[in-house]
Amino acid sequence: MSMAAPEATFVLEGRPTAQLIADQLRELIVQGAFKPGQQVNESALASQLNTSRGPLREALQRLCQEGILVSKRNRGVFVLELTADDVKEIYAVREAVELAAANTLLNSGPEQIAATCRELKGIIKNMAKQVKASDWQSLARLDMQFHTTFVSGTGNTRLIRIYETLAAESRMCILGLEVAYPRIDVLVQEHQKILDHLEAGDRDGLQRAIERHMQKAVEDLTSDPEAAGISA
């Protein structure tokens, strides 16, 4: 995977806020512009962003709270390195949140379900195109966009907020996998199954599809840690 030069990605107008810096940095980390375990150089970033240390430090703190960055006492801030245990934890929590979202969605009105299904259909269509193009960055983004849209359909702001952090960590897992993803051909089918069960209002089927999807992802992401670029 080619590492994007961080300076090429930053186009921030005026004086960037901590939130804006955090969003940009999160995206860069998820895309692999910083390697897992790499130290984040605060002074280099501050001059690169043309910002003062205050908002940058606050942005780094936010990402440490999210768990994407790790602060080591007297050593600085580093990009998270995902172990096989981390992957299992991330996907276990994702499964719990998505099962809760599935129940909430199915208990909501038909209009809410229909609106969510419309959005999910559009994402699956885009996924199919990226599978053909083997565009990893876009696939990982769309994969998580599908799941965040599913959770957002509930309208529960706290579920959505929890899920955003999980989504960023999941994209780090997926992109760490890159070439080792053995099931790229069934990626669209698995998401289509989740959509079909939601559209049909099939609670048991939807829960089983979510559980299976998460379990398969963990198997793929932890089956060959060396090929997957994940430290065991």
PDB file of C-alpha atoms in Angstrom, residues 81-175:
ATOM      1  CA  GLU A  81      -0.603  -0.925  16.768  1.00  0.00           C
ATOM      2  CA  LEU A  82      -3.428  -3.424  16.468  1.00  0.00           C
ATOM      3  CA  THR A  83      -2.883  -6.913  17.856  1.00  0.00           C
ATOM      4  CA  ALA A  84      -5.054  -9.963  17.134  1.00  0.00           C
ATOM      5  CA  ASP A  85      -6.677  -9.404  20.563  1.00  0.00           C
ATOM      6  CA  ASP A  86      -7.488  -5.793  19.637  1.00  0.00           C
ATOM      7  CA  VAL A  87      -9.183  -6.995  16.448  1.00  0.00           C
ATOM      8  CA  LYS A  88     -11.317  -9.473  18.424  1.00  0.00           C
ATOM      9  CA  GLU A  89     -12.306  -6.733  20.902  1.00  0.00           C
ATOM     10  CA  ILE A  90     -13.175  -4.197  18.197  1.00  0.00           C
ATOM     11  CA  TYR A  91     -15.393  -6.649  16.313  1.00  0.00           C
ATOM     12  CA  ALA A  92     -17.045  -7.970  19.501  1.00  0.00           C
ATOM     13  CA  VAL A  93     -18.085  -4.417  20.409  1.00  0.00           C
ATOM     14  CA  ARG A  94     -19.139  -3.703  16.815  1.00  0.00           C
ATOM     15  CA  GLU A  95     -21.317  -6.806  16.900  1.00  0.00           C
ATOM     16  CA  ALA A  96     -22.943  -5.695  20.190  1.00  0.00           C
ATOM     17  CA  VAL A  97     -23.620  -2.175  18.854  1.00  0.00           C
ATOM     18  CA  GLU A  98     -24.957  -3.429  15.506  1.00  0.00           C
ATOM     19  CA  LEU A  99     -27.249  -5.986  17.159  1.00  0.00           C
ATOM     20  CA  ALA A 100     -28.623  -3.190  19.356  1.00  0.00           C
ATOM     21  CA  ALA A 101     -28.998  -1.004  16.243  1.00  0.00           C
ATOM     22  CA  ALA A 102     -30.792  -3.832  14.401  1.00  0.00           C
ATOM     23  CA  ASN A 103     -33.376  -4.137  17.179  1.00  0.00           C
ATOM     24  CA  THR A 104     -33.863  -0.375  17.393  1.00  0.00           C
ATOM     25  CA  LEU A 105     -34.253  -0.079  13.615  1.00  0.00           C
ATOM     26  CA  LEU A 106     -36.758  -2.938  13.385  1.00  0.00           C
ATOM     27  CA  ASN A 107     -38.774  -1.357  16.205  1.00  0.00           C
ATOM     28  CA  SER A 108     -38.896   1.987  14.375  1.00  0.00           C
ATOM     29  CA  GLY A 109     -41.462   2.944  11.768  1.00  0.00           C
ATOM     30  CA  PRO A 110     -41.487   1.602   8.186  1.00  0.00           C
ATOM     31  CA  GLU A 111     -40.440   5.015   6.846  1.00  0.00           C
ATOM     32  CA  GLN A 112     -37.237   4.992   8.925  1.00  0.00           C
ATOM     33  CA  ILE A 113     -36.414   1.446   7.767  1.00  0.00           C
ATOM     34  CA  ALA A 114     -37.141   2.307   4.116  1.00  0.00           C
ATOM     35  CA  ALA A 115     -34.948   5.440   4.259  1.00  0.00           C
ATOM     36  CA  THR A 116     -32.049   3.459   5.766  1.00  0.00           C
ATOM     37  CA  CYS A 117     -32.446   0.694   3.158  1.00  0.00           C
ATOM     38  CA  ARG A 118     -32.328   3.259   0.325  1.00  0.00           C
ATOM     39  CA  GLU A 119     -29.012   4.606   1.597  1.00  0.00           C
ATOM     40  CA  LEU A 120     -27.574   1.108   2.101  1.00  0.00           C
ATOM     41  CA  LYS A 121     -28.540   0.116  -1.467  1.00  0.00           C
ATOM     42  CA  GLY A 122     -26.560   3.046  -2.877  1.00  0.00           C
ATOM     43  CA  ILE A 123     -23.489   2.090  -0.826  1.00  0.00           C
ATOM     44  CA  ILE A 124     -23.646  -1.564  -1.976  1.00  0.00           C
ATOM     45  CA  LYS A 125     -23.833  -0.400  -5.605  1.00  0.00           C
ATOM     46  CA  ASN A 126     -20.663   1.651  -5.085  1.00  0.00           C
ATOM     47  CA  MET A 127     -18.980  -1.274  -3.296  1.00  0.00           C
ATOM     48  CA  ALA A 128     -19.569  -3.535  -6.285  1.00  0.00           C
ATOM     49  CA  LYS A 129     -17.793  -0.998  -8.526  1.00  0.00           C
ATOM     50  CA  GLN A 130     -14.780  -0.763  -6.184  1.00  0.00           C
ATOM     51  CA  VAL A 131     -14.516  -4.564  -5.926  1.00  0.00           C
ATOM     52  CA  LYS A 132     -14.128  -4.658  -9.727  1.00  0.00           C
ATOM     53  CA  ALA A 133     -11.490  -1.908  -9.534  1.00  0.00           C
ATOM     54  CA  SER A 134      -9.792  -3.547  -6.499  1.00  0.00           C
ATOM     55  CA  ASP A 135      -9.656  -0.102  -4.896  1.00  0.00           C
ATOM     56  CA  TRP A 136      -8.768  -0.915  -1.289  1.00  0.00           C
ATOM     57  CA  GLN A 137      -9.028   2.549   0.215  1.00  0.00           C
ATOM     58  CA  SER A 138     -12.488   3.096  -1.269  1.00  0.00           C
ATOM     59  CA  LEU A 139     -13.671  -0.412  -0.356  1.00  0.00           C
ATOM     60  CA  ALA A 140     -12.638  -0.047   3.276  1.00  0.00           C
ATOM     61  CA  ARG A 141     -14.326   3.364   3.421  1.00  0.00           C
ATOM     62  CA  LEU A 142     -17.542   2.069   1.816  1.00  0.00           C
ATOM     63  CA  ASP A 143     -17.546  -1.056   3.988  1.00  0.00           C
ATOM     64  CA  MET A 144     -17.557   1.131   7.093  1.00  0.00           C
ATOM     65  CA  GLN A 145     -19.934   3.653   5.521  1.00  0.00           C
ATOM     66  CA  PHE A 146     -22.439   0.797   5.145  1.00  0.00           C
ATOM     67  CA  HIS A 147     -22.205  -0.073   8.839  1.00  0.00           C
ATOM     68  CA  THR A 148     -22.193   3.523  10.117  1.00  0.00           C
ATOM     69  CA  THR A 149     -25.260   4.254   7.949  1.00  0.00           C
ATOM     70  CA  PHE A 150     -26.946   1.158   9.399  1.00  0.00           C
ATOM     71  CA  VAL A 151     -26.254   2.371  12.959  1.00  0.00           C
ATOM     72  CA  SER A 152     -27.149   5.993  12.063  1.00  0.00           C
ATOM     73  CA  GLY A 153     -30.557   4.765  10.882  1.00  0.00           C
ATOM     74  CA  THR A 154     -31.489   4.299  14.557  1.00  0.00           C
ATOM     75  CA  GLY A 155     -31.208   8.049  15.207  1.00  0.00           C
ATOM     76  CA  ASN A 156     -29.586   7.209  18.576  1.00  0.00           C
ATOM     77  CA  THR A 157     -26.816   9.823  18.882  1.00  0.00           C
ATOM     78  CA  ARG A 158     -24.891   7.879  21.531  1.00  0.00           C
ATOM     79  CA  LEU A 159     -24.863   4.639  19.569  1.00  0.00           C
ATOM     80  CA  ILE A 160     -23.671   6.647  16.554  1.00  0.00           C
ATOM     81  CA  ARG A 161     -20.892   8.353  18.549  1.00  0.00           C
ATOM     82  CA  ILE A 162     -19.608   5.050  19.974  1.00  0.00           C
ATOM     83  CA  TYR A 163     -19.664   3.530  16.517  1.00  0.00           C
ATOM     84  CA  GLU A 164     -17.578   6.274  14.890  1.00  0.00           C
ATOM     85  CA  THR A 165     -14.497   5.279  16.904  1.00  0.00           C
ATOM     86  CA  LEU A 166     -15.074   1.588  16.148  1.00  0.00           C
ATOM     87  CA  ALA A 167     -15.392   2.442  12.445  1.00  0.00           C
ATOM     88  CA  ALA A 168     -12.002   4.195  12.370  1.00  0.00           C
ATOM     89  CA  GLU A 169     -10.313   1.282  14.159  1.00  0.00           C
ATOM     90  CA  SER A 170     -12.005  -1.206  11.829  1.00  0.00           C
ATOM     91  CA  ARG A 171     -10.708   0.631   8.755  1.00  0.00           C
ATOM     92  CA  MET A 172      -7.219   0.395  10.239  1.00  0.00           C
ATOM     93  CA  CYS A 173      -7.753  -3.383  10.571  1.00  0.00           C
ATOM     94  CA  ILE A 174      -9.126  -3.764   7.037  1.00  0.00           C
ATOM     95  CA  LEU A 175      -6.345  -1.716   5.430  1.00  0.00           C
TER      96      LEU A 175
END
